[in-house]
Tab-separated table of C-alpha atoms and ligand atoms in Angstrom:
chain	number	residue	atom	x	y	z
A	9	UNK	CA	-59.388	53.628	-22.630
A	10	UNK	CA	-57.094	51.130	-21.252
A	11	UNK	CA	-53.690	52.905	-19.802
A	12	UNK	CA	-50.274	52.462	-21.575
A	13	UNK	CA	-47.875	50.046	-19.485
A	14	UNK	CA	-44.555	51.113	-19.069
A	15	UNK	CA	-42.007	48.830	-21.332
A	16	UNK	CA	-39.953	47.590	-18.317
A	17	UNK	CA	-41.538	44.011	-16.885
A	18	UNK	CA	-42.148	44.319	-13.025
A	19	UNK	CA	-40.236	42.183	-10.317
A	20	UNK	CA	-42.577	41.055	-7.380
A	21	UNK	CA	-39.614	42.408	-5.155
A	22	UNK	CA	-39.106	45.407	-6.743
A	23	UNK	CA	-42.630	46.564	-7.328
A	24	UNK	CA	-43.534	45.913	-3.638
A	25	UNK	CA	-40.003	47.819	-2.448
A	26	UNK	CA	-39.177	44.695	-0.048
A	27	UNK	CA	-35.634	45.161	0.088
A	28	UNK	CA	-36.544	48.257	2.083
A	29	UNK	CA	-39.173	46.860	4.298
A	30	UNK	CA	-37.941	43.773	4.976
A	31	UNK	CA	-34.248	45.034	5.683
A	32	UNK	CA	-36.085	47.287	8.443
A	33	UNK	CA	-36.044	45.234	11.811
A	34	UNK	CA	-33.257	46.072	13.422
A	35	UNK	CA	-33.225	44.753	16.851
A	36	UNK	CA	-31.788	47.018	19.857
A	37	UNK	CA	-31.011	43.946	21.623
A	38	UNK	CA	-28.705	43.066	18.770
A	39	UNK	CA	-27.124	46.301	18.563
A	40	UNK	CA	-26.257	45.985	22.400
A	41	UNK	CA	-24.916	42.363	22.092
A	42	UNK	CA	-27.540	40.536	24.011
A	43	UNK	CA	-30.221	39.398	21.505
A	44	UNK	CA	-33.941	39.051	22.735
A	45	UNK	CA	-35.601	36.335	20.402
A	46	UNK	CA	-38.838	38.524	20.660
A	47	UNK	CA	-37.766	41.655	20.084
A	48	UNK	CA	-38.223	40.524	16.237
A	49	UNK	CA	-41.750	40.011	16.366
A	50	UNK	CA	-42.312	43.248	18.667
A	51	UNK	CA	-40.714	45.143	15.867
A	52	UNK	CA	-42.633	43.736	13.125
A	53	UNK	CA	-46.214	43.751	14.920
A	54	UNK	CA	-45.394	47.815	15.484
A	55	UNK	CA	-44.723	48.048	11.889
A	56	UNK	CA	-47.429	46.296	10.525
A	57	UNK	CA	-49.790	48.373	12.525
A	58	UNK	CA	-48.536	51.556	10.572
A	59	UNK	CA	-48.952	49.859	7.283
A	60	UNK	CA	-52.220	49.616	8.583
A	61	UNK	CA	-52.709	53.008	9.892
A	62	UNK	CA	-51.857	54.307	6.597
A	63	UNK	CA	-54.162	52.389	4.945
A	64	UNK	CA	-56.864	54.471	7.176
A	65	UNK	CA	-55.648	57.556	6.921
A	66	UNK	CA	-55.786	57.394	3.084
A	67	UNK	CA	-59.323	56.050	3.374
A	68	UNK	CA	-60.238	59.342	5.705
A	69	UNK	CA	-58.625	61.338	3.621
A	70	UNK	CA	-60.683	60.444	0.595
A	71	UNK	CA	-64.271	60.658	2.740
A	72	UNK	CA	-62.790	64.217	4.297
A	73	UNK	CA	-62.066	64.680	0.174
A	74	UNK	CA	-65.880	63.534	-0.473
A	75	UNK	CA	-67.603	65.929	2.584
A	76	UNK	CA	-65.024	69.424	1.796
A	77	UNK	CA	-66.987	69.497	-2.125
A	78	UNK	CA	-69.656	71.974	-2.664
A	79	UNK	CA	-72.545	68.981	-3.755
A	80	UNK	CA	-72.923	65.791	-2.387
A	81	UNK	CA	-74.975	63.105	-4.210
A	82	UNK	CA	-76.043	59.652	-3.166
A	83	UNK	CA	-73.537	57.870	-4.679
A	84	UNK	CA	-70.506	60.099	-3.096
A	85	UNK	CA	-72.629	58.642	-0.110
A	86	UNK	CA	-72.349	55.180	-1.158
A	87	UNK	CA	-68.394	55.750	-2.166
A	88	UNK	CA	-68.040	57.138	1.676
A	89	UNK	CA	-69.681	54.318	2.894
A	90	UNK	CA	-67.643	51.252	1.216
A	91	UNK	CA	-64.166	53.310	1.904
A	92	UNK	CA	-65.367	53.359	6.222
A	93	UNK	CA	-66.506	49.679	5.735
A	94	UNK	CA	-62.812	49.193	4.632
A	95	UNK	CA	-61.747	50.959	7.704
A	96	UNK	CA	-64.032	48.555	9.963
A	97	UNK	CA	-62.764	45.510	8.404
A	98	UNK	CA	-59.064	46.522	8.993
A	99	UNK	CA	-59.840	47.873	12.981
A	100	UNK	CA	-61.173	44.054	13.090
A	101	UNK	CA	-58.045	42.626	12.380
A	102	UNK	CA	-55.847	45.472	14.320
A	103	UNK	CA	-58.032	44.128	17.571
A	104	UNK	CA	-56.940	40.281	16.103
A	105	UNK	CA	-53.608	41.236	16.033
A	106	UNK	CA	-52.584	42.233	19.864
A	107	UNK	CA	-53.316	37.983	20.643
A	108	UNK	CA	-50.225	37.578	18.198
A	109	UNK	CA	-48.045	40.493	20.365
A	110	UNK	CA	-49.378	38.070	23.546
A	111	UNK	CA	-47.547	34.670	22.377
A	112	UNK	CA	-44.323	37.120	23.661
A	113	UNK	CA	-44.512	36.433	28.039
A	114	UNK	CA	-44.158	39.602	30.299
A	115	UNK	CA	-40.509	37.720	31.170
A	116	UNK	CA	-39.423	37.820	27.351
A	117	UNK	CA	-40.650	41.610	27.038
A	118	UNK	CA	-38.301	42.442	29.827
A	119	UNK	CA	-35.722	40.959	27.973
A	120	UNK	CA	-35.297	44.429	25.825
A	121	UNK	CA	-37.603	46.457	27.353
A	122	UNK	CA	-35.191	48.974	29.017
A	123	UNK	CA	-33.314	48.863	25.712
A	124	UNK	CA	-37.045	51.155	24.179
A	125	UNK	CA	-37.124	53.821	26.699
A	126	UNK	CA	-38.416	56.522	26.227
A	127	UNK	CA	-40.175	55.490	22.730
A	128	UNK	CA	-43.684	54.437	23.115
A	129	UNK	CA	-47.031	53.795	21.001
A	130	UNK	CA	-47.545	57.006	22.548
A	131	UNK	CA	-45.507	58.796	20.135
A	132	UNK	CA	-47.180	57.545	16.895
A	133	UNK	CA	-47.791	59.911	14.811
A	134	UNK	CA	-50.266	58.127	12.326
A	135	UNK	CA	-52.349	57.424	15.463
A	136	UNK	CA	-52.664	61.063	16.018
A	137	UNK	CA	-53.477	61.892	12.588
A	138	UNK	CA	-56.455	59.091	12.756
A	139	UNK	CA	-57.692	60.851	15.876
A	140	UNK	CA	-57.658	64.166	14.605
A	141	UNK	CA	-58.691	63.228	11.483
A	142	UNK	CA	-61.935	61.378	12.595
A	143	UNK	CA	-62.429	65.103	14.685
A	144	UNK	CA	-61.795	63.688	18.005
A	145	UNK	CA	-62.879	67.106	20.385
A	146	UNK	CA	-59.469	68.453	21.373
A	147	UNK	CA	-61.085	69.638	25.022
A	148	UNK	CA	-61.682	66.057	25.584
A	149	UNK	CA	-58.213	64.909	25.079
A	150	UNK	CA	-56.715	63.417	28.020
A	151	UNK	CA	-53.155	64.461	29.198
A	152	UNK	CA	-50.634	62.998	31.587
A	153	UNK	CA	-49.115	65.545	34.077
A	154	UNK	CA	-51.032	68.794	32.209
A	155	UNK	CA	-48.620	68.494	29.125
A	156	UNK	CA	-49.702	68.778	26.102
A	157	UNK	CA	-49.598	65.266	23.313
A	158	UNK	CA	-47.780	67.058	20.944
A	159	UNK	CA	-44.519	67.645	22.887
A	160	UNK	CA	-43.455	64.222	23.092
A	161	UNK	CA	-43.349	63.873	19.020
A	162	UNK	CA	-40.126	65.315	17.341
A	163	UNK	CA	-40.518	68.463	16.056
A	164	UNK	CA	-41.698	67.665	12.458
A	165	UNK	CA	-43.960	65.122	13.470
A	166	UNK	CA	-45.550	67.437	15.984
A	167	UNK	CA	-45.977	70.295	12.997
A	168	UNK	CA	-47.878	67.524	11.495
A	169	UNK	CA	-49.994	66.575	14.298
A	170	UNK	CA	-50.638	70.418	14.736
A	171	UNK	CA	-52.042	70.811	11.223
A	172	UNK	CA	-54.279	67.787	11.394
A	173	UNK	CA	-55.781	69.209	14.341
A	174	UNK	CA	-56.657	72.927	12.446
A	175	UNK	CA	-57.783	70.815	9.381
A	176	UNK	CA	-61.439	69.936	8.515
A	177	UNK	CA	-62.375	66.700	10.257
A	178	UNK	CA	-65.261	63.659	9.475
A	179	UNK	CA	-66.690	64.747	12.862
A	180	UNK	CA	-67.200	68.700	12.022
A	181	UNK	CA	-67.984	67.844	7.916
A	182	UNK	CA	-70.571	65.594	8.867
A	183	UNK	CA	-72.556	67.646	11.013
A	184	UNK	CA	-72.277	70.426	8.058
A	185	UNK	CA	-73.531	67.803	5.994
A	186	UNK	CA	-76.261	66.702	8.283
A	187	UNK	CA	-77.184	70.708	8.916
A	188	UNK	CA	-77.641	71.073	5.211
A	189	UNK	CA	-79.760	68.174	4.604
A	190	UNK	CA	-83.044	69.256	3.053
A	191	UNK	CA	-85.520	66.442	4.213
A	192	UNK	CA	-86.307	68.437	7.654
A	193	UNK	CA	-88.335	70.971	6.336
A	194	UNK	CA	-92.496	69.421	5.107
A	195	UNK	CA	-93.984	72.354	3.631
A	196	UNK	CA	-96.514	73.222	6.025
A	197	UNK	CA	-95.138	71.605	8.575
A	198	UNK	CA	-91.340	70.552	9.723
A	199	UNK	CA	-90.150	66.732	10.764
A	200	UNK	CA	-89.640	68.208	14.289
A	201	UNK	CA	-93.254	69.928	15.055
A	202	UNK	CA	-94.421	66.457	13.871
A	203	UNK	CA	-91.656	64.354	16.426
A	204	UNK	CA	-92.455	66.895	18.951
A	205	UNK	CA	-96.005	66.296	19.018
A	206	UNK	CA	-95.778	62.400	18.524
A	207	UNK	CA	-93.244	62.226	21.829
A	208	UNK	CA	-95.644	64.362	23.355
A	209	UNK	CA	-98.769	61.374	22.661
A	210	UNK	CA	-96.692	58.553	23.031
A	211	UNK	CA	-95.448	60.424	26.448
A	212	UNK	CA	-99.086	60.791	27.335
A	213	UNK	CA	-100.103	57.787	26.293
A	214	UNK	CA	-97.992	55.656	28.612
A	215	UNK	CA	-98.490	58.224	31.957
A	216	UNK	CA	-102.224	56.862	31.419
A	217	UNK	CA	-101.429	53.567	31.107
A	218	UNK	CA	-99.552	53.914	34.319
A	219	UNK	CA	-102.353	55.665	35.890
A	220	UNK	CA	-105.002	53.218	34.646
A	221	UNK	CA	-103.386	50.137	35.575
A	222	UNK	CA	-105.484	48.316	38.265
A	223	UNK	CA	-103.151	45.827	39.128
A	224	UNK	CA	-100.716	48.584	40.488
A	225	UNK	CA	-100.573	49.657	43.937
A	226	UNK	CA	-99.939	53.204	44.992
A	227	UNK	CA	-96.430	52.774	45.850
A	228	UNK	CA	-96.161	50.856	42.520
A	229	UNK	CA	-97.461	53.468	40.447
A	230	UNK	CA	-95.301	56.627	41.974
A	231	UNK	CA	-92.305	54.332	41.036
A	232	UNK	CA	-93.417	53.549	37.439
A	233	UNK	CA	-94.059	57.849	37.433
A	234	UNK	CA	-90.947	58.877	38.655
A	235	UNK	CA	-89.057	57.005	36.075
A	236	UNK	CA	-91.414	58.094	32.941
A	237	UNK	CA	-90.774	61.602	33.993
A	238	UNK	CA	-86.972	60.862	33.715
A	239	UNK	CA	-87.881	59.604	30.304
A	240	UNK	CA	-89.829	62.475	29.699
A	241	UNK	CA	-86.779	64.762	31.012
A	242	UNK	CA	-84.219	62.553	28.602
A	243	UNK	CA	-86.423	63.640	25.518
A	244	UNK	CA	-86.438	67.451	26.894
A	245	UNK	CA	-82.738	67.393	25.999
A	246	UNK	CA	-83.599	66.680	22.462
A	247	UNK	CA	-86.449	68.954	21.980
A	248	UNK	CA	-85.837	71.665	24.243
A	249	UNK	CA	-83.147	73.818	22.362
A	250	UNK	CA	-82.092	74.940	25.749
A	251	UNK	CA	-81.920	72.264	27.363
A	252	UNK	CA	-79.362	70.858	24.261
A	253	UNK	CA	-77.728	74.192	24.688
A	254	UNK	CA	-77.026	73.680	28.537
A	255	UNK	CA	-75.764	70.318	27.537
A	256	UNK	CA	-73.441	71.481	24.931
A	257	UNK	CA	-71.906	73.825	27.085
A	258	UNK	CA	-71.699	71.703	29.760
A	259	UNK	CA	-69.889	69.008	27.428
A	260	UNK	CA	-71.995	66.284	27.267
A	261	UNK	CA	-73.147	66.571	23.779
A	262	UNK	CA	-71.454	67.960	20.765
A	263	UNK	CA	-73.702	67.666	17.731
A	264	UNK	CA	-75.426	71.043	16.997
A	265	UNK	CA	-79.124	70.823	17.134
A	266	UNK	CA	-79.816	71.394	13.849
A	267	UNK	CA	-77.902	68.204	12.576
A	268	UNK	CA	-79.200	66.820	15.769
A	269	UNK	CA	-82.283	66.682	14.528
A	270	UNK	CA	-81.172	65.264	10.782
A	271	UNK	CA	-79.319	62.726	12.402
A	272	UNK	CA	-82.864	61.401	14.156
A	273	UNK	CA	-84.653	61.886	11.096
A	274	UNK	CA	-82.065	59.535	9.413
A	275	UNK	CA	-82.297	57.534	12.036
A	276	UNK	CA	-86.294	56.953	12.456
A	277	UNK	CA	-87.179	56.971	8.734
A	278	UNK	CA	-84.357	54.998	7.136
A	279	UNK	CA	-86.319	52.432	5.732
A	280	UNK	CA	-87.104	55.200	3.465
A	281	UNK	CA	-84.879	54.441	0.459
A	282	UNK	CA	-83.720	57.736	0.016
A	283	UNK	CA	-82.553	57.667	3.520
A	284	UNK	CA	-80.739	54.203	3.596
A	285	UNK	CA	-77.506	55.272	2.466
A	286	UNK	CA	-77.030	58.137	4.590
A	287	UNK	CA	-77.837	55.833	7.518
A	288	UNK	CA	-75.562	52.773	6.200
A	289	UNK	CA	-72.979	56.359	6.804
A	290	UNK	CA	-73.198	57.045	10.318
A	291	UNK	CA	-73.899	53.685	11.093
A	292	UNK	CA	-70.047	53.530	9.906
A	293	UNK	CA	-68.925	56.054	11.906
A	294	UNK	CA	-70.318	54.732	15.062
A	295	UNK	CA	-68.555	51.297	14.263
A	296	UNK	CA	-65.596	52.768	13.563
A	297	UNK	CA	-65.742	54.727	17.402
A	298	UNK	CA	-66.608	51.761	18.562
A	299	UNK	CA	-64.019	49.544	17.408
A	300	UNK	CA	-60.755	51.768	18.290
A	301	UNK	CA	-62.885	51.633	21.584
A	302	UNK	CA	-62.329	47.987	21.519
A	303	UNK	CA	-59.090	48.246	20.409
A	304	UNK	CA	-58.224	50.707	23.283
A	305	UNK	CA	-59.492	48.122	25.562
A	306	UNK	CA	-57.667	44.971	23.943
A	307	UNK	CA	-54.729	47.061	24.477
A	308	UNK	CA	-54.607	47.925	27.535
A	309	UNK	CA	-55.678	44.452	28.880
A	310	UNK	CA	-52.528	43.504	27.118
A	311	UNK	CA	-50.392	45.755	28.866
A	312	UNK	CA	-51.622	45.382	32.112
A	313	UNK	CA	-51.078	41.585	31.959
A	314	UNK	CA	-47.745	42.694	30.521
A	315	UNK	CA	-46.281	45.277	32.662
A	316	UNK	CA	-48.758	45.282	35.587
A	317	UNK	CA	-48.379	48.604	37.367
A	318	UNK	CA	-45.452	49.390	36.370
A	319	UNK	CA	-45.241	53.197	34.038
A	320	UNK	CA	-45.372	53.190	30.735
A	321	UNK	CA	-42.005	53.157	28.391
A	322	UNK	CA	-43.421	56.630	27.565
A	323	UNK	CA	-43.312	57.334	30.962
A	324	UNK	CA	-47.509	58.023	31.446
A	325	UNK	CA	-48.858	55.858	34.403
A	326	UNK	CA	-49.329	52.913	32.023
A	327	UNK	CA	-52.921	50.983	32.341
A	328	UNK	CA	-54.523	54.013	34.065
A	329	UNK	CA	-53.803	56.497	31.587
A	330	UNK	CA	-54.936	54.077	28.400
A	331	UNK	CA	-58.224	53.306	30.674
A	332	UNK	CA	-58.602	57.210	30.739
A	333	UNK	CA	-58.265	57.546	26.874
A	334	UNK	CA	-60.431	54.803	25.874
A	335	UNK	CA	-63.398	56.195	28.266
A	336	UNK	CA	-62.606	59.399	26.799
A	337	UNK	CA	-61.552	59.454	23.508
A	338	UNK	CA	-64.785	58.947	21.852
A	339	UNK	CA	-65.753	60.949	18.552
A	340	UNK	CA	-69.139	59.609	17.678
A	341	UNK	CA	-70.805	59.529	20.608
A	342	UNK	CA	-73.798	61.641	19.781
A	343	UNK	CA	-74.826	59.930	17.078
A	344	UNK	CA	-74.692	56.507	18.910
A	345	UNK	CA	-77.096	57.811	21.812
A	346	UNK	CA	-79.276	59.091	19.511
A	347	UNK	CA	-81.280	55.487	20.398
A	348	UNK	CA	-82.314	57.261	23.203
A	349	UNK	CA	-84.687	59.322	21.052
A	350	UNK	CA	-86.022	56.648	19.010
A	351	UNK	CA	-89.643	55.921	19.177
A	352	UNK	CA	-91.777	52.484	17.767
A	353	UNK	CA	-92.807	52.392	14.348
A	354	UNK	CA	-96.551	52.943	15.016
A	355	UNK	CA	-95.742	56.342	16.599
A	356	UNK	CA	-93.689	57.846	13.843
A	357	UNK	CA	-95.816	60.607	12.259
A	358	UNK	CA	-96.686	59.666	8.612
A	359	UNK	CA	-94.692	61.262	6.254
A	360	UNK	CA	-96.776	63.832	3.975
A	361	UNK	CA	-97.516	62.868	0.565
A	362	UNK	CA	-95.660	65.961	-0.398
A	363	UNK	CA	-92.394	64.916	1.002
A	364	UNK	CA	-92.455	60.924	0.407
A	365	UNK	CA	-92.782	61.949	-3.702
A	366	UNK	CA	-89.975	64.973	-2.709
A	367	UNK	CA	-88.001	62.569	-1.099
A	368	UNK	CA	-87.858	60.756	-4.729
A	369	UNK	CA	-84.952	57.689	-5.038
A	370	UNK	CA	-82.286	60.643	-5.020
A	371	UNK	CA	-80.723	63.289	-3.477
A	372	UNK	CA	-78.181	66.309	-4.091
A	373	UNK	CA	-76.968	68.444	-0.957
A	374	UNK	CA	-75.422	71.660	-1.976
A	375	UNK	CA	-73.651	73.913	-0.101
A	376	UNK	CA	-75.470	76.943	0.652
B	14	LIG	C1	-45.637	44.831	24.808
B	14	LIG	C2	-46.515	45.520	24.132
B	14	LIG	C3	-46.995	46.877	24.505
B	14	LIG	C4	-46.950	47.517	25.714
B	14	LIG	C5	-46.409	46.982	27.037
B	14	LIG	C6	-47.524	48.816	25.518
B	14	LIG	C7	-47.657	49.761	26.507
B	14	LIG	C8	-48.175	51.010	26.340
B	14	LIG	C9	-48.278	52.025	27.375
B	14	LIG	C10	-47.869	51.818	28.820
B	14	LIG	C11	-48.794	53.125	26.817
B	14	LIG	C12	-49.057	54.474	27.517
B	14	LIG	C13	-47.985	55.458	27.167
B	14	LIG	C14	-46.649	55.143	27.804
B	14	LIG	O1	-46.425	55.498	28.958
B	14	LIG	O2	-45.813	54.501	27.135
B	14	LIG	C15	-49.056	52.832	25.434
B	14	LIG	C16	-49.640	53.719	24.550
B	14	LIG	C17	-49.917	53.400	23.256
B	14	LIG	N1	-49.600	52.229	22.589
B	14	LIG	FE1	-48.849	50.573	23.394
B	14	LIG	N2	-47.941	48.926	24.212
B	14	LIG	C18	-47.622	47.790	23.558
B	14	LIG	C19	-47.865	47.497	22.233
B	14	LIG	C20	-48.444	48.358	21.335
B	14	LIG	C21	-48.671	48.085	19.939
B	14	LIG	C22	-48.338	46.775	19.198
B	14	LIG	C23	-49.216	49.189	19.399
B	14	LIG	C24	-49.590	49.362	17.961
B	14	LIG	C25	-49.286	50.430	17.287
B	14	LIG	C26	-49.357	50.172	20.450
B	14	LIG	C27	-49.877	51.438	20.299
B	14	LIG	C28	-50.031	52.360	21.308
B	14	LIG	C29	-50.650	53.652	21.122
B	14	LIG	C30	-51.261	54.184	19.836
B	14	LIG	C31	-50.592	54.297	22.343
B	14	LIG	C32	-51.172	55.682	22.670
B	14	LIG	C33	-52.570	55.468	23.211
B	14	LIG	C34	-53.224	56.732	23.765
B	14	LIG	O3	-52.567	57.754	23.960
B	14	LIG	O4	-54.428	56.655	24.049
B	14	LIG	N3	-48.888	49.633	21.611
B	14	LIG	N4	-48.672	51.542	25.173
C-alpha cells in the first residue's frame, strides 16, 4: 500500500529546516569585535560531526533494538550487519574530515582560541552516548585528575550520559547473543572437547617437529621450545576456564567464556553458510573499534601539531590524555584477539554429520 502524501507541496528549504541550520554559526570572534576568518569553518566542521554522530547513534540504537528481542533470526543478522556497515562507511569519512579542520594553521586557531575556553570536544555529549552505547567497560574509562566524565557536561546532558551508561549496550547484548547460540553443543560431543583435543595434536605435532629436526642445534631447539610453550600457555587462556577466569579478573579479557567459545566457533567455521552472517557481524564490530581507534589517533596528531603541549581548552593535559583514551578506550577487543586462537584449516575437527544437516541454511536464537 503506497502511503497518502500530505496535500501541501514541499520546499527543499523547508523540508530540510535550513533556515535553522544554516543560521547556526555564530562566531565568538564576531561577537567580541575581532573576527577570526577560521573560526567559521571550526564551527561548521564541529557541527557536521554531530550530524554525523547522530546518524550513529540512530544506527546503534536500531542494532541495540535488534539484540534486546526475545528471537533473533538470520536476517535480523543481516539487517544488523548493513546498519554497522553504515556506521563504518561514515567513521571513514569522520577520519577524512580532520585534513579539512588542518587547512586552519596553529597561528589562525589562536586567533579565537581563548575566546572557547572552557568548551571542548570533551564535553560532547553524542560522543558519550556512542561510547556507552557500543558498551565501552566503564572501569576502563580514563579520567583526568580522578574526576569523573560526567561532571564536565551540564546537568541534563550528564542525566543523559548517566542513563546510557545503565542501559543495555552492543558489547553486553552480543555476548548474550553469542552465549545463547546453539551450534556449540554436537550431540555426543561439544565444539570445544573437539578444539581442545585438535590444539592438543596440532600442539604435539609441532613440539615433534621441533624435536625431530636434524638441522637444529641444541641451543636452537631450546629456543624454538621455549617459545611453543608460550604458544601452548596463550591457548591455556582459552581452554583453561581458570586461566580465562584469572584473566577476567585481572582485566585483560572481558568476554565470558561461554560466548568466548561461540565467538571462535564463528570464527573457525564461517565458511559454513549458516555461520557467514554472524561473522560478517562481529567482523563489524571490530571495524567499527578499530576505526574510532583511528580516529582517536588522527585526532590527536591534529592537536598536537596544533597546540603542541600546551592543555587542552577543556583543561585535560591535551595530547597525553587523548593518547591515553585511544590506547584505552577499546570495546571490541576480545573478539579481535580471538586470531590468537585460530588454527589451519586441516586441523579443524570435521564437523559431525549430525550438526552440518542441524546447522541447515538457517537459524533462530531464542531467549531462554
Ligand atoms: C583545532 C581543533 C581541535 C583541537 C585543538 C582539539 C583539542 C582537543 C583536546 C586538547 C582534547 C582533550 C580535552 C581538553 O582538554 O579539551 C579534545 C578532546 C576531544 N575532542 Fe578535540 N580538538 C579539536 C577538534 C575536534 C573536532 C573537530 C572534534 C569533532 C567532534 C573533536 C572532538 C573531540 C572529542 C570527542 C574529544 C574527547 C575525546 C576523549 O575524551 O577521548 N575535536 N580535543
Amino acid at each position: 500500500m503506497t502511503k497518502k502524501k500530505s496535500n501541501k507541496p514541499e520546499y527543499y528549504q523547508d523540508y530540510l529546516e535550513l533556515e535553522k541550520i544554516l543560521n547556526s554559526q555564530n562566531l565568538n570572534s564576531d561577537k567580541n569585535n575581532q573576527h577570526a576568518h577560521d573560526e567559521m569553518l571550526f564551527i561548521i566542521i564541529h557541527q557536521v560531526y554531530e550530524l554525523w554522530f547522530k546518524q550513529i547513534i540512530y544506527e546503534l540504537d536500531s542494532v541495540i533494538n535488534i539484540f534486546l528481542k526475545d528471537d533473533i533470526n538470520e536476517s535480523n543478522i543481516s539487517t544488523a550487519v548493513s546498519r554497522l556497515t553504515r556506521i563504518t562507511e561514515i567513521q571513514k569519512i569522520l577520519i577524512d574530515q580532520v585534513g579539512v579542520l588542518e587547512t586552519m594553521t596553529p597561528m589562525d586557531f589562536l586567533d579565537f582560541r581563548d575566546l572557547l575556553v572552557p568548551a571542548s570536544g570533551f564535553q560532547s555529549k553524542q560522543f558519550r552516548l556512542i561510547e556507552n552505547k557500543l558498551g565501552l567497560d566503564q572501569k576502563k574509562r580514563f579520567t583526568y585528575g580522578n574526576t569523573n566524565y560526567k561532571t564536565y557536561l551540564n546537568q541534563n546532558d550528564s542525566k543523559d550520559v548517566q542513563d546510557s551508561e545503565n542501559q543495555s549496550n552492543l558489547f553486553i547484548l552480543m555476548e548474550k547473543w553469542l552465549e545463547r547460540t546453539p551450534f556449540l553443543n554436537w550431540g555426543n560431543t561439544s565444539f570445544w572437547k573437539e578444539y581442545e583435543s585438535a590444539v592438543s595434536n596440532m600442539l604435539n605435532n609441532d613440539l615433534s617437529i621441533i624435536k625431530e629436526n636434524k638441522n637444529f642445534s641444541n641451543e636452537e631447539k631450546k629456543i624454538h621450545i621455549k617459545h611453543h610453550k608460550n604458544i601452548e600457555k596463550s591457548f591455556g587462556v582459552v581452554i583453561d576456564i581458570n586461566n580465562h577466569n584469572e584473566m577476567v579478573n585481572s582485566g585483560e579479557w572481558r568476554l565470558s567464556h561461554q560466548a568466548t567459545q561461540a565467538a571462535l566457533l564463528i570464527l573457525l567455521y564461517r565458511d559454513q553458510p549458516i555461520l557467514n552472517n554472524p561473522y560478517q557481524f562481529l567482523t563489524k564490530l571490530v571495524d567499527i573499534d578499530e576505526l574510532f581507534t583511528t580516529w582517536r589517533y588522527r585526532h590527536v596528531l591534529m592537536v598536537s601539531r596544533m597546540i603542541g603541549r600546551k592543555i587542552g581548552t577543556g583543561g585535560s593535559t591535551g595530547s597525553k590524555y587523548l593518547n591515553k583514551t585511544t590506547e584505552k578506550h577499546r570495546v571490541f577487543q576480545d573478539i579481535n584477539q580471538l586470531t590468537t586462537f585460530l588454527i589451519p584449516r586441516s586441523s579443524l575437527p570435521e564437523l559431525p554429520e549430525k550438526v552440518k544437516n542441524d546447522f541447515g541454511f538457517y537459524y533462530h536464537i531464542r531467549k531462554k
